[in-house]
mmCIF file of C-alpha atoms in Angstrom:
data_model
loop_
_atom_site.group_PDB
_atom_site.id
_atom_site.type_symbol
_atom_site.label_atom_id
_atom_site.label_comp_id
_atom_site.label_asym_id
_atom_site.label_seq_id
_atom_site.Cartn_x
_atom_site.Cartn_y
_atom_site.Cartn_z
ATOM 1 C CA UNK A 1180 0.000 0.000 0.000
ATOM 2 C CA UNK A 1181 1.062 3.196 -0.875
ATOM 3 C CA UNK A 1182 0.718 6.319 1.699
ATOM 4 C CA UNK A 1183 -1.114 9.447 1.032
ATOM 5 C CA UNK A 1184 0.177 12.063 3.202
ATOM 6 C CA UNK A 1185 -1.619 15.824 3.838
ATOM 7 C CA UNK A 1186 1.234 18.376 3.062
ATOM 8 C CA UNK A 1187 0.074 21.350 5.120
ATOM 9 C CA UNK A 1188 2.926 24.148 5.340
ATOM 10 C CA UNK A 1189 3.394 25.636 8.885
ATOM 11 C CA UNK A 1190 3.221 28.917 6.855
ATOM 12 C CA UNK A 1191 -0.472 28.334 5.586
ATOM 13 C CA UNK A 1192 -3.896 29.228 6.796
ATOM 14 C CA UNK A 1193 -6.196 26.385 7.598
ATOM 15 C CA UNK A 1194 -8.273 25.281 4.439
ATOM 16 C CA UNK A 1195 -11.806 26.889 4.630
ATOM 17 C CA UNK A 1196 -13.580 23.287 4.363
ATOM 18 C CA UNK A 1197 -12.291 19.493 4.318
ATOM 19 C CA UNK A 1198 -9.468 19.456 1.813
ATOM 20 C CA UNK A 1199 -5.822 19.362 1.644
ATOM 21 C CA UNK A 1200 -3.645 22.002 0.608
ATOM 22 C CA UNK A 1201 -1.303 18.773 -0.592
ATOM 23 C CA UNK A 1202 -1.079 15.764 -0.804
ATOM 24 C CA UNK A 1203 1.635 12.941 -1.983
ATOM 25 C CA UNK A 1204 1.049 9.431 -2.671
ATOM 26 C CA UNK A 1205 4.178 7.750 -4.186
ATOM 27 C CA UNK A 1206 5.589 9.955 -7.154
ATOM 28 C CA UNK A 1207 2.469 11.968 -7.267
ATOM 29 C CA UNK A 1208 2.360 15.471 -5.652
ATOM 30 C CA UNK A 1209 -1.004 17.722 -5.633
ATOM 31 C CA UNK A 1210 -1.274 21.007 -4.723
ATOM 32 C CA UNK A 1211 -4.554 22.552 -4.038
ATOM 33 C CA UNK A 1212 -5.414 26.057 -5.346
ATOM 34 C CA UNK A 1213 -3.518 28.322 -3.660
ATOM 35 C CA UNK A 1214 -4.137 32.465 -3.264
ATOM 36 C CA UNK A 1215 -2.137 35.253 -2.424
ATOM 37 C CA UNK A 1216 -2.928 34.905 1.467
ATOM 38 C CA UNK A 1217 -0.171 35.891 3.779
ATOM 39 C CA UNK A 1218 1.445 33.119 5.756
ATOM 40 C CA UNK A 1219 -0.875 32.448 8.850
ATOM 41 C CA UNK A 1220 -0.323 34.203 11.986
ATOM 42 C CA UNK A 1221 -2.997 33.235 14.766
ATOM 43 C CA UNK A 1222 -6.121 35.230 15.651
ATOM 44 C CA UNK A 1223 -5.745 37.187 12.012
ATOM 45 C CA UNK A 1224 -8.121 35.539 9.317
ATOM 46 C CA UNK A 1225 -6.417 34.971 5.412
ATOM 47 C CA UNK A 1226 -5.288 38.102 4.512
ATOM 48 C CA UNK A 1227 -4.125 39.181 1.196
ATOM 49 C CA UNK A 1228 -0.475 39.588 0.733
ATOM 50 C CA UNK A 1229 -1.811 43.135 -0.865
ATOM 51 C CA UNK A 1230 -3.962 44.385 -3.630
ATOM 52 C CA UNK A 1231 -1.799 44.265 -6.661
ATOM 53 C CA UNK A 1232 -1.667 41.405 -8.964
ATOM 54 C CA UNK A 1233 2.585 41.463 -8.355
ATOM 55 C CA UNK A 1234 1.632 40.793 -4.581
ATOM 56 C CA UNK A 1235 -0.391 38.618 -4.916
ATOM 57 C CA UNK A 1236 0.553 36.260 -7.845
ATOM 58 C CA UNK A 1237 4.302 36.335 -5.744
ATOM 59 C CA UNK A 1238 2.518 35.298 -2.630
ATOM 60 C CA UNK A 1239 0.812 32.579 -4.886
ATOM 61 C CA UNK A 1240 4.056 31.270 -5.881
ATOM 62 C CA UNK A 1241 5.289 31.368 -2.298
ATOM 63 C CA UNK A 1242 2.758 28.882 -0.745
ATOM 64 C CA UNK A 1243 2.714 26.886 -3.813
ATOM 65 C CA UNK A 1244 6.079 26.500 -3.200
ATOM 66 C CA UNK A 1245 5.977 25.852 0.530
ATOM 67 C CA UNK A 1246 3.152 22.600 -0.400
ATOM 68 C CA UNK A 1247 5.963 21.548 -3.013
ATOM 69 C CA UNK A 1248 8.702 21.765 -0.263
ATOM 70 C CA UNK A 1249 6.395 19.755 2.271
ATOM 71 C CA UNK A 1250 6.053 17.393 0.033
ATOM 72 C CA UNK A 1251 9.861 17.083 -0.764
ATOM 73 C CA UNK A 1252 9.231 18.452 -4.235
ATOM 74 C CA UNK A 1253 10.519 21.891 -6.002
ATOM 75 C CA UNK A 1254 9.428 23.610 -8.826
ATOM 76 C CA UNK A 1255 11.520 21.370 -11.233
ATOM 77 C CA UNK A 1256 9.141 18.180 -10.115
ATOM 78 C CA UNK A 1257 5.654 20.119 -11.379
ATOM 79 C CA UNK A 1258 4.342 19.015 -15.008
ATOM 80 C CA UNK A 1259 1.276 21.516 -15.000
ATOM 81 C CA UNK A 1260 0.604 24.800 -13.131
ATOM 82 C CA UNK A 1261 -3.162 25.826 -13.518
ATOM 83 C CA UNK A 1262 -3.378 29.992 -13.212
ATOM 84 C CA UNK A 1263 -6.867 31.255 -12.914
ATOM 85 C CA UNK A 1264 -6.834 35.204 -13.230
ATOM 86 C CA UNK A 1265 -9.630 37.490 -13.168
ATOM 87 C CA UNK A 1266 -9.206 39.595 -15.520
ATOM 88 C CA UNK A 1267 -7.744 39.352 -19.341
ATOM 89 C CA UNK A 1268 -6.274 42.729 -19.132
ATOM 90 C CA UNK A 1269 -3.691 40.859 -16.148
ATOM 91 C CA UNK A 1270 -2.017 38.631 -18.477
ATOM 92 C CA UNK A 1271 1.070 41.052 -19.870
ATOM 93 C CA UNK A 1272 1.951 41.897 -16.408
ATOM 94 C CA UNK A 1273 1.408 38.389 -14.397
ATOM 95 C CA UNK A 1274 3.654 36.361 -17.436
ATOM 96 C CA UNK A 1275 6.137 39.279 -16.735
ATOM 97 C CA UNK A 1276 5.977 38.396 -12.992
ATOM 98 C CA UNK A 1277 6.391 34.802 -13.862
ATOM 99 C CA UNK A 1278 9.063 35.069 -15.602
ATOM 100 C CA UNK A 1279 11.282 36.834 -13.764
ATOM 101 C CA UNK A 1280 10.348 34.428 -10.755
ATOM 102 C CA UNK A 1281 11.053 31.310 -12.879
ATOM 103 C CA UNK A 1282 14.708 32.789 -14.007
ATOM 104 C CA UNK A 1283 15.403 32.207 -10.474
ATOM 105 C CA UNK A 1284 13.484 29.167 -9.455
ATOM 106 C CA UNK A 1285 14.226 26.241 -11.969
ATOM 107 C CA UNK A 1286 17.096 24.068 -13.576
ATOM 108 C CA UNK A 1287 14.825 21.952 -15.676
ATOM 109 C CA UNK A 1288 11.984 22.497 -18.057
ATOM 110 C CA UNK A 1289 9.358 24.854 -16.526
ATOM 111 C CA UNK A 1290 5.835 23.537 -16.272
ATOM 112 C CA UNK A 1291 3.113 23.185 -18.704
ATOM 113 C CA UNK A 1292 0.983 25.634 -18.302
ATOM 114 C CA UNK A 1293 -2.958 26.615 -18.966
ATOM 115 C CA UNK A 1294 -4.455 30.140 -18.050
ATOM 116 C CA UNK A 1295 -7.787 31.128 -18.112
ATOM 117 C CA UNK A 1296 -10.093 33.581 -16.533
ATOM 118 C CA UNK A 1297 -12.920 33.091 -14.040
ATOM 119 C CA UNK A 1298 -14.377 34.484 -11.219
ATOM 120 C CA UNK A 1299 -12.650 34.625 -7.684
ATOM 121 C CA UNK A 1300 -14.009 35.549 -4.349
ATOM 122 C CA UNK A 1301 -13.737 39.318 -3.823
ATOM 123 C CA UNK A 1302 -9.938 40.947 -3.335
ATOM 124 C CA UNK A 1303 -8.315 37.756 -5.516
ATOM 125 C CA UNK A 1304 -7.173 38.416 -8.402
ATOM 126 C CA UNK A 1305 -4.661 34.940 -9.450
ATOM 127 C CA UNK A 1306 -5.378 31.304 -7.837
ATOM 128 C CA UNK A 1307 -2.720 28.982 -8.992
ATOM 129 C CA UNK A 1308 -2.957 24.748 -8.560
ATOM 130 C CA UNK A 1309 0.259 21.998 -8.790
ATOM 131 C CA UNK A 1310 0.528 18.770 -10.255
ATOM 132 C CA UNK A 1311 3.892 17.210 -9.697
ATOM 133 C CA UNK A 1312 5.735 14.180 -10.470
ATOM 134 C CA UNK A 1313 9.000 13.310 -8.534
ATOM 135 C CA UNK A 1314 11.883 11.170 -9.319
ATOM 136 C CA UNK B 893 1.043 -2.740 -22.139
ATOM 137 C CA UNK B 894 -1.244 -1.184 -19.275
ATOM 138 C CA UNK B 895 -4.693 -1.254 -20.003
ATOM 139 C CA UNK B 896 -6.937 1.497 -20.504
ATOM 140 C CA UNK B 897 -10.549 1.026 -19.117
ATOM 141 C CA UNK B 898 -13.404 3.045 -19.556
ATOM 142 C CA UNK B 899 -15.926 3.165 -16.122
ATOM 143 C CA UNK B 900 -19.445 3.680 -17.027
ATOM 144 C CA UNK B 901 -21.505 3.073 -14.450
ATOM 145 C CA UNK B 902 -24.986 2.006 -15.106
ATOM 146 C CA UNK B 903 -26.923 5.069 -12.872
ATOM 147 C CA UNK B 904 -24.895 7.086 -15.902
ATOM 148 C CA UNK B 905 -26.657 8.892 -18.668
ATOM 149 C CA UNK B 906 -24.485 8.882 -21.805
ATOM 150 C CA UNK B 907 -21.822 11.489 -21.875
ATOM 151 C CA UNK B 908 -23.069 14.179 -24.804
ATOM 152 C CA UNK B 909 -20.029 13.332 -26.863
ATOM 153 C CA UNK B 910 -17.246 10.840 -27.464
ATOM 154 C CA UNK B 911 -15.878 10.973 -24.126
ATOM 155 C CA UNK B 912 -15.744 8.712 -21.132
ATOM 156 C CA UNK B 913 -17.201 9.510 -17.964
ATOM 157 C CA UNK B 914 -13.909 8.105 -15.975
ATOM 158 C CA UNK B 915 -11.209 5.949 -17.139
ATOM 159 C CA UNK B 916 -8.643 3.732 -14.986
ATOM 160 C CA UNK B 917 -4.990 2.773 -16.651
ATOM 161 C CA UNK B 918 -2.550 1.334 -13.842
ATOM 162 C CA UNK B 919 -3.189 3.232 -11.195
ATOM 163 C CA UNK B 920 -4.491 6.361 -12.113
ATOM 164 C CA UNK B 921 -8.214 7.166 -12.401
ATOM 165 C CA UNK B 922 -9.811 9.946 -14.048
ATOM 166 C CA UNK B 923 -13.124 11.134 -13.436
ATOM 167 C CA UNK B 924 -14.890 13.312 -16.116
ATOM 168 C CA UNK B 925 -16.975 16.598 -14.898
ATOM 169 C CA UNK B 926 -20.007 15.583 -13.118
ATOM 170 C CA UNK B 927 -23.494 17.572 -12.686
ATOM 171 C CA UNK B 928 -26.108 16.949 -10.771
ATOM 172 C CA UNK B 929 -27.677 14.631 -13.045
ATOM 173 C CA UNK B 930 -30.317 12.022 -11.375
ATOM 174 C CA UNK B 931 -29.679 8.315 -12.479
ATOM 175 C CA UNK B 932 -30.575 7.342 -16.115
ATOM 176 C CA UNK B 933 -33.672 6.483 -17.224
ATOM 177 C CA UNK B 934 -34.808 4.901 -20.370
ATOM 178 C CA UNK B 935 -36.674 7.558 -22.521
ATOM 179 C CA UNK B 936 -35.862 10.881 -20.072
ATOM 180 C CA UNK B 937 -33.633 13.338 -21.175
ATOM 181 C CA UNK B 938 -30.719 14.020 -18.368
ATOM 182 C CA UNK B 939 -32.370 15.760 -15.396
ATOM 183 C CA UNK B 940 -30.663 17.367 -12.209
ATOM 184 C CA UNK B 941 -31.811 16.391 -9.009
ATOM 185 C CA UNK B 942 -33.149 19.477 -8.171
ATOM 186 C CA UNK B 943 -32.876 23.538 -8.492
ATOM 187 C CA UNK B 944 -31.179 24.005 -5.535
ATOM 188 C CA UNK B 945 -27.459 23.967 -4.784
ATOM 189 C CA UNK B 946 -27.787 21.354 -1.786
ATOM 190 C CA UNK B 947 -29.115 19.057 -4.398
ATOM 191 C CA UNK B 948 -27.116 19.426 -7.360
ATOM 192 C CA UNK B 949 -24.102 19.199 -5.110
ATOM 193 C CA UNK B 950 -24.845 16.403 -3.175
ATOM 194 C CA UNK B 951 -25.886 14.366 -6.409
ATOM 195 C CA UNK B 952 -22.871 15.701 -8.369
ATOM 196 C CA UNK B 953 -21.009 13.869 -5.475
ATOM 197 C CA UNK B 954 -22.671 10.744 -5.501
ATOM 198 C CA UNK B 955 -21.865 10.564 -9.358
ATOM 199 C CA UNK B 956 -17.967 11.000 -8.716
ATOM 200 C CA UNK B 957 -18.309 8.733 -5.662
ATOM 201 C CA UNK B 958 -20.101 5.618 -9.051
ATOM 202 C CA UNK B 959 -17.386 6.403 -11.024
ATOM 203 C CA UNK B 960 -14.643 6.117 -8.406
ATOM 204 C CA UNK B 961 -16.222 2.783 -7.245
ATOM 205 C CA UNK B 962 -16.959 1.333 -10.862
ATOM 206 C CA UNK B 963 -13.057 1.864 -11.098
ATOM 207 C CA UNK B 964 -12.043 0.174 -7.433
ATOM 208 C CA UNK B 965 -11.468 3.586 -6.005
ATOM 209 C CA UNK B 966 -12.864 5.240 -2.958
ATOM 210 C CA UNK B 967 -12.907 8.903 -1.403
ATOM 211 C CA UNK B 968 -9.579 7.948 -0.407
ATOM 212 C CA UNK B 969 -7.825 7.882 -3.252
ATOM 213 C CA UNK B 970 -8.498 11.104 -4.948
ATOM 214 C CA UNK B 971 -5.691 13.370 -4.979
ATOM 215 C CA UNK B 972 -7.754 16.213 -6.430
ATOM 216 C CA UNK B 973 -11.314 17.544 -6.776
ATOM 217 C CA UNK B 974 -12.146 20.437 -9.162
ATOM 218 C CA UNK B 975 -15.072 22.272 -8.029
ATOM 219 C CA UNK B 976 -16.898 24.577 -10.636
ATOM 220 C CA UNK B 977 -19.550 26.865 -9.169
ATOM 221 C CA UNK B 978 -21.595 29.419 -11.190
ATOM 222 C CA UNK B 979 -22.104 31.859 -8.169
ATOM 223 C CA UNK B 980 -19.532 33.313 -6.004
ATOM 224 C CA UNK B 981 -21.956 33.413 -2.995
ATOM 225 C CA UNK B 982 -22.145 29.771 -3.344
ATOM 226 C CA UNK B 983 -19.114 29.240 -1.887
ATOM 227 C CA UNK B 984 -20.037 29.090 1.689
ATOM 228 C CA UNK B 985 -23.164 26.946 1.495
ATOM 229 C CA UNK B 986 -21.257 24.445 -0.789
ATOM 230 C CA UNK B 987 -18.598 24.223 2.163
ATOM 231 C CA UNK B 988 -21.035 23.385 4.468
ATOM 232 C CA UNK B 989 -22.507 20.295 2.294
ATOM 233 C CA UNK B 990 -19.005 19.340 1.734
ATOM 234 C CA UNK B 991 -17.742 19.196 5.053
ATOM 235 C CA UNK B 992 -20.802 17.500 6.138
ATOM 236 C CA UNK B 993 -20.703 15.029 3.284
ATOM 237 C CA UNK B 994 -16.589 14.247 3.862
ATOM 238 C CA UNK B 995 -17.179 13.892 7.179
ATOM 239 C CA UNK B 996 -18.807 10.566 6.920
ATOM 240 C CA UNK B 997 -16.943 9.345 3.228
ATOM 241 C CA UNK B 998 -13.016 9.728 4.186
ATOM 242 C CA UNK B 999 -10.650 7.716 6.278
ATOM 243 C CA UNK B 1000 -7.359 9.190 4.816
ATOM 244 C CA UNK B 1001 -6.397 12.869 4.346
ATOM 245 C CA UNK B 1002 -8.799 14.676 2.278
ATOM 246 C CA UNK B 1003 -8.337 15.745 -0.860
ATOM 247 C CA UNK B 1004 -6.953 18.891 -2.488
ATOM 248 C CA UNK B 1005 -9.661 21.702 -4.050
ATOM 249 C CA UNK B 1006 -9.612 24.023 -6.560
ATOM 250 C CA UNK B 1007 -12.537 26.321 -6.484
ATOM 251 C CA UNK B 1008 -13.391 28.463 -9.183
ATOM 252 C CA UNK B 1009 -16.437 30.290 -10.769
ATOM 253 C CA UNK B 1010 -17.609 29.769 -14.070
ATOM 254 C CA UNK B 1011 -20.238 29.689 -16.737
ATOM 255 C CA UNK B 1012 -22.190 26.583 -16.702
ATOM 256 C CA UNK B 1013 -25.376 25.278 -18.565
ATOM 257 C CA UNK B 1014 -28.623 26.643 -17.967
ATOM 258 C CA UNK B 1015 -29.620 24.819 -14.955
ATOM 259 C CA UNK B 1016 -26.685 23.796 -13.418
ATOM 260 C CA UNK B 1017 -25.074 25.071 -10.498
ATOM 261 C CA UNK B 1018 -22.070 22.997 -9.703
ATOM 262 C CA UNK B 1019 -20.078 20.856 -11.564
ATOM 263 C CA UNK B 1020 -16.888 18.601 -10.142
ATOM 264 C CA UNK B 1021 -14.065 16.214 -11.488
ATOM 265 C CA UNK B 1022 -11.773 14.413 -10.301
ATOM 266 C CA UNK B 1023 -8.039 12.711 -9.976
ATOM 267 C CA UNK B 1024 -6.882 9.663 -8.202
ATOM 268 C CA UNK B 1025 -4.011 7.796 -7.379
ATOM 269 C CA UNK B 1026 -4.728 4.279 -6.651
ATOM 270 C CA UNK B 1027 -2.219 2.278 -4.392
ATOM 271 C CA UNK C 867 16.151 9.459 -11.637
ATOM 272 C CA UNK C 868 13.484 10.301 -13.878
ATOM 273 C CA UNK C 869 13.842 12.698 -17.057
ATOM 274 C CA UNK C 870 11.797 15.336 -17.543
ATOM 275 C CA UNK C 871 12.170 16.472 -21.239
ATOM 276 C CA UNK C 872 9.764 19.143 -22.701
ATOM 277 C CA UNK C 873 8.004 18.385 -25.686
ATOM 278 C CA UNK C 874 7.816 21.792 -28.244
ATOM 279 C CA UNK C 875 6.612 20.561 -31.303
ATOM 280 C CA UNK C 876 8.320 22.554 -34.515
ATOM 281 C CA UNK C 877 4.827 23.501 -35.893
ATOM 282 C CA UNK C 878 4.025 25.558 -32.733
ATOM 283 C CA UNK C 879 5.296 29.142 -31.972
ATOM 284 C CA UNK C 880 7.414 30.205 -28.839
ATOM 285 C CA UNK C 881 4.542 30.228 -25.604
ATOM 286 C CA UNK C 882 4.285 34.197 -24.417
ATOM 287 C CA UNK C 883 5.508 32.898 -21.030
ATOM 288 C CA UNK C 884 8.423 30.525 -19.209
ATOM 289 C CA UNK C 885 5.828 27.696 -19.990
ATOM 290 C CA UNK C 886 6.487 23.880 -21.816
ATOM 291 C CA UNK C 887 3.767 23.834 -24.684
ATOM 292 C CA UNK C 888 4.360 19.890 -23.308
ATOM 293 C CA UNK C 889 6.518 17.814 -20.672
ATOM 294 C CA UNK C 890 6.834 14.223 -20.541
ATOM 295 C CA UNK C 891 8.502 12.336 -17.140
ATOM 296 C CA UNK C 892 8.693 8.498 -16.829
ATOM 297 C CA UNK C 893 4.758 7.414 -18.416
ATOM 298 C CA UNK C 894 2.957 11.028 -17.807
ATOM 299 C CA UNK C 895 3.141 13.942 -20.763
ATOM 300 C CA UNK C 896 1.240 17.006 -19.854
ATOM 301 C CA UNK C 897 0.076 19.279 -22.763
ATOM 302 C CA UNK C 898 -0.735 22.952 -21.553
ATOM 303 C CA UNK C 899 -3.850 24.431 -22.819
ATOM 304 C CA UNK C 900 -3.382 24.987 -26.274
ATOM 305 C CA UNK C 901 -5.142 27.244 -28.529
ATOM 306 C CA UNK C 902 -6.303 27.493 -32.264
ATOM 307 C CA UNK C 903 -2.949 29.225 -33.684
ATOM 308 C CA UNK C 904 -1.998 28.546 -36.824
ATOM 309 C CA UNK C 905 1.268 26.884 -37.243
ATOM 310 C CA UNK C 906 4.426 28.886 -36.449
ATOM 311 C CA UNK C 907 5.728 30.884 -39.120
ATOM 312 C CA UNK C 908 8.895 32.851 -39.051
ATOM 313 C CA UNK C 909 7.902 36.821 -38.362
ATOM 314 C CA UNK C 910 4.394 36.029 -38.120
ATOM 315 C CA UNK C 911 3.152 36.703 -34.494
ATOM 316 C CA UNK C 912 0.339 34.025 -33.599
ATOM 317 C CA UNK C 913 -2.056 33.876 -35.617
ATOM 318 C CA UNK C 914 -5.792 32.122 -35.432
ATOM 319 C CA UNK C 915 -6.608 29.370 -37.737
ATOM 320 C CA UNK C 916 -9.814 31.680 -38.770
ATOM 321 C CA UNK C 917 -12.352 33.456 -36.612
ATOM 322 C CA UNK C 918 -14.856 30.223 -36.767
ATOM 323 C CA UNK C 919 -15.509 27.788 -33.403
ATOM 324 C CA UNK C 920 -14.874 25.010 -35.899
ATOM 325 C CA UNK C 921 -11.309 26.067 -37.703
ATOM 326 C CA UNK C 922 -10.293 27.006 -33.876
ATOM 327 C CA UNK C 923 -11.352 23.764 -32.693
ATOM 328 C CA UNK C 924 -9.743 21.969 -35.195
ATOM 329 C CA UNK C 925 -6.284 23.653 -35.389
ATOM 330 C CA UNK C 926 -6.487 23.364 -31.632
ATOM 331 C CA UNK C 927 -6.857 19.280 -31.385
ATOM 332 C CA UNK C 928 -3.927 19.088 -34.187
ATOM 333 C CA UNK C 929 -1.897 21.649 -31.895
ATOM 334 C CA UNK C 930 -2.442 19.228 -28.897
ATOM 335 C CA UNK C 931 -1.918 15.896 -30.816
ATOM 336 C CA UNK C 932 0.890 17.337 -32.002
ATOM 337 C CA UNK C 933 2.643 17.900 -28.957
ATOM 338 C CA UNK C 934 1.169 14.305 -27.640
ATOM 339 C CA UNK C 935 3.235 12.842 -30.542
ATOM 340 C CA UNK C 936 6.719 14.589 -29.961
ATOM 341 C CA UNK C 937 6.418 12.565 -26.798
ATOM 342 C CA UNK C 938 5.526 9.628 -28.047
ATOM 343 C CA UNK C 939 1.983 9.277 -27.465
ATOM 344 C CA UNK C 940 -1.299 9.202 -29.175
ATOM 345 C CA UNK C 941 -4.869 10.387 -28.596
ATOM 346 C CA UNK C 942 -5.297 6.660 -27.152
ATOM 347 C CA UNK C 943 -3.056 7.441 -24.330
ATOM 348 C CA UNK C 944 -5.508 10.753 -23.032
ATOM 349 C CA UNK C 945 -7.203 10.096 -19.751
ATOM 350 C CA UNK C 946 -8.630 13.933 -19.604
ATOM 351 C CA UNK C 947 -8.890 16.887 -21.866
ATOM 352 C CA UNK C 948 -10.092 20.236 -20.532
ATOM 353 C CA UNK C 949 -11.827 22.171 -23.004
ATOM 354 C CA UNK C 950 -12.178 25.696 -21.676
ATOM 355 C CA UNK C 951 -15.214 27.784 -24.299
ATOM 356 C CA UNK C 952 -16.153 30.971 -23.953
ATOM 357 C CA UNK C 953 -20.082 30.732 -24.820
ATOM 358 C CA UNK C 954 -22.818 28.255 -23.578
ATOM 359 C CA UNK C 955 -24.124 28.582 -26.947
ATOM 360 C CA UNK C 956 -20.750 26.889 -28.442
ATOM 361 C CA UNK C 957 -21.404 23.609 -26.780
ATOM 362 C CA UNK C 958 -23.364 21.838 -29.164
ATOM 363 C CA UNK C 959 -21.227 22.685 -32.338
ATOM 364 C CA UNK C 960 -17.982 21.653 -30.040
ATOM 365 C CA UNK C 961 -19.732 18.263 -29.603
ATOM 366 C CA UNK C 962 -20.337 17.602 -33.248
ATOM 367 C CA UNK C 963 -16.700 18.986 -34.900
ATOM 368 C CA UNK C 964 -14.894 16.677 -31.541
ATOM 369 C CA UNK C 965 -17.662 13.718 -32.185
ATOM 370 C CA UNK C 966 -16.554 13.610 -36.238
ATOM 371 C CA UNK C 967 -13.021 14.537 -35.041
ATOM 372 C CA UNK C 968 -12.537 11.465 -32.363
ATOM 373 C CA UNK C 969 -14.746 9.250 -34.592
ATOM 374 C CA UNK C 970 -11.738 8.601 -36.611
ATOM 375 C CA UNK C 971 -8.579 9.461 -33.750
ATOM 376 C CA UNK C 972 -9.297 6.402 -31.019
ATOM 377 C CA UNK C 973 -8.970 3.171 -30.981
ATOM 378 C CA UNK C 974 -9.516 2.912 -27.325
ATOM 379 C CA UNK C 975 -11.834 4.325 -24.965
ATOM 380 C CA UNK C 976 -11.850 8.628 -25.154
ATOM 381 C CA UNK C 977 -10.658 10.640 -22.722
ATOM 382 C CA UNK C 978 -12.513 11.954 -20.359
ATOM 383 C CA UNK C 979 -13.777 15.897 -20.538
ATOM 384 C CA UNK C 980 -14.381 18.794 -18.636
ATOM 385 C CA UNK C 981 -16.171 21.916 -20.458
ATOM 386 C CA UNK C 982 -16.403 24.957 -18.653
ATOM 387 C CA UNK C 983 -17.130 28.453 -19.985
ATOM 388 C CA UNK C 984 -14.310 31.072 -19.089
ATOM 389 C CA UNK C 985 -12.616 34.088 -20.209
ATOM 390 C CA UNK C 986 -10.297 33.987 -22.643
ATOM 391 C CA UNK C 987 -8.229 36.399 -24.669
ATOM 392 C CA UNK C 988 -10.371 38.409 -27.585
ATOM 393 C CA UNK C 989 -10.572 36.276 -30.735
ATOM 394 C CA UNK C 990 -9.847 33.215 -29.078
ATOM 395 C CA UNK C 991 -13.098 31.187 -28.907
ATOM 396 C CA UNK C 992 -11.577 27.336 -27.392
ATOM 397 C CA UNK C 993 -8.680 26.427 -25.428
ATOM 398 C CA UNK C 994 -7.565 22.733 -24.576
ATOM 399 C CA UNK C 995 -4.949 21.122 -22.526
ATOM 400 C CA UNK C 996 -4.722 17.441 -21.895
ATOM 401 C CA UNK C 997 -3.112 14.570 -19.397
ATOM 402 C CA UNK C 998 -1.622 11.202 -20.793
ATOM 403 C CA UNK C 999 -0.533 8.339 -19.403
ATOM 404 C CA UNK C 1000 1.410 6.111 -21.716
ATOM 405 C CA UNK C 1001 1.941 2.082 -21.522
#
């Protein structure tokens, strides 16, 4: 039998219902769709790291990062990033983000990626989900 | 060669196109997007369970949870759920029906979420797919 | 260890973003969400196979079979494809072109599908990505 562990950073806020910000079972690593909340600090309830879309799509990255870490991953284990944006008008400036983050985060191929836009709960503007696959 | 095997389970209507409503190959299991759609039946069109979301969610579930078993999967082995509502102000109720639904289906870790709002056919409220990892 | 090679087809054009149009590690090739672009030409920015739901459907299933066979893979090997529209009202013509399409692309069980309706940039009317797991 193979294990399926929760990865749940120190860092992050506790899901809002009954799901995991991560999980791995054997190679596989999933992380859940992660926002621009700050990391958690007790008695404060998920705060945006600010209200720009360079704040919060780095925040993003951050605890997307932190799940991958938990898990024993990094960026070069993820196959697929999924970025949900609100807003068409955000894509120039969030691929510019990106880009400049990923100079400086990976020594393999980066991820697939597929972007679309939807509707978030007020103040979000980028929700961005992980599928990895390790060594 | 690993074989690829399409789950259908009988409560199913047919899919509206040449897909499959999950597939198992090894030890991964995809489930197609659900609705709310009540179980088949000969000579009526697909109908959803009801108008409301407490319905259409809770069916939607139970047709992830057919194709999951018709594959040898439970709860337990999905890695990730996809949850597509039409209605930001959803969100909370659909939490509720979740937790109180996942309370009584797991044993393991729950799985990861990603929650975003869409358009969706007239009608429906909610729709939900998932991934799982099999040990 | 595992390789993770990236799969970049010479028909498609450079993505806008540090993206892999397709990655392939151990028996799992991702495609990212491809669009209906014409293939690349030298000089030409991206360019739309035509302005029509059908031509952008079509040039978008060769753009993602294209990138499923620089890794080795065929349609057969799909367990999902996300197919991300943009109007409600696109849904049945979708069905018919991928019905025709798949009709003579399978010789196993399809994929399965999620259809949502999203944003997506202006003149851009489908967008697909897709998950494999080879033999």
């Amino acid at each position: 039998m193979t294990q399926k562990t929760a990865l749940t950073p120190s860092t992050h806020t506790a899901p809002p219902a009954a799901f995991s910000h991560g999980l791995r079972k054997g190679n596989v690593l999933q992380v859940a769709g992660q926002v621009g909340f700050l990391p958690a600090e007790e008695g404060r309830p998920p705060t945006p790291a600010g209200p720009t879309l360079r704040e919060q799509t780095l925040q993003t990255l951050a605890n997307v990062k932190a799940v991958l870490e938990e898990g024993g991953a990094s960026w070069d284990d993820v196959m697929m990033l999924r970025v949900y944006l609100t807003d068409v008008d955000h894509f120039a400036e969030m691929n510019e983000i990106w880009n400049a983050y990923f100079a400086e985060h990976l020594t393999q191929p980066p991820a697939c990626r597929t972007t679309v836009y939807v509707g978030l709960p007020p103040g979000l503007l980028i929700e961005i989900d992980a599928l990895a696959v390790l060594d």
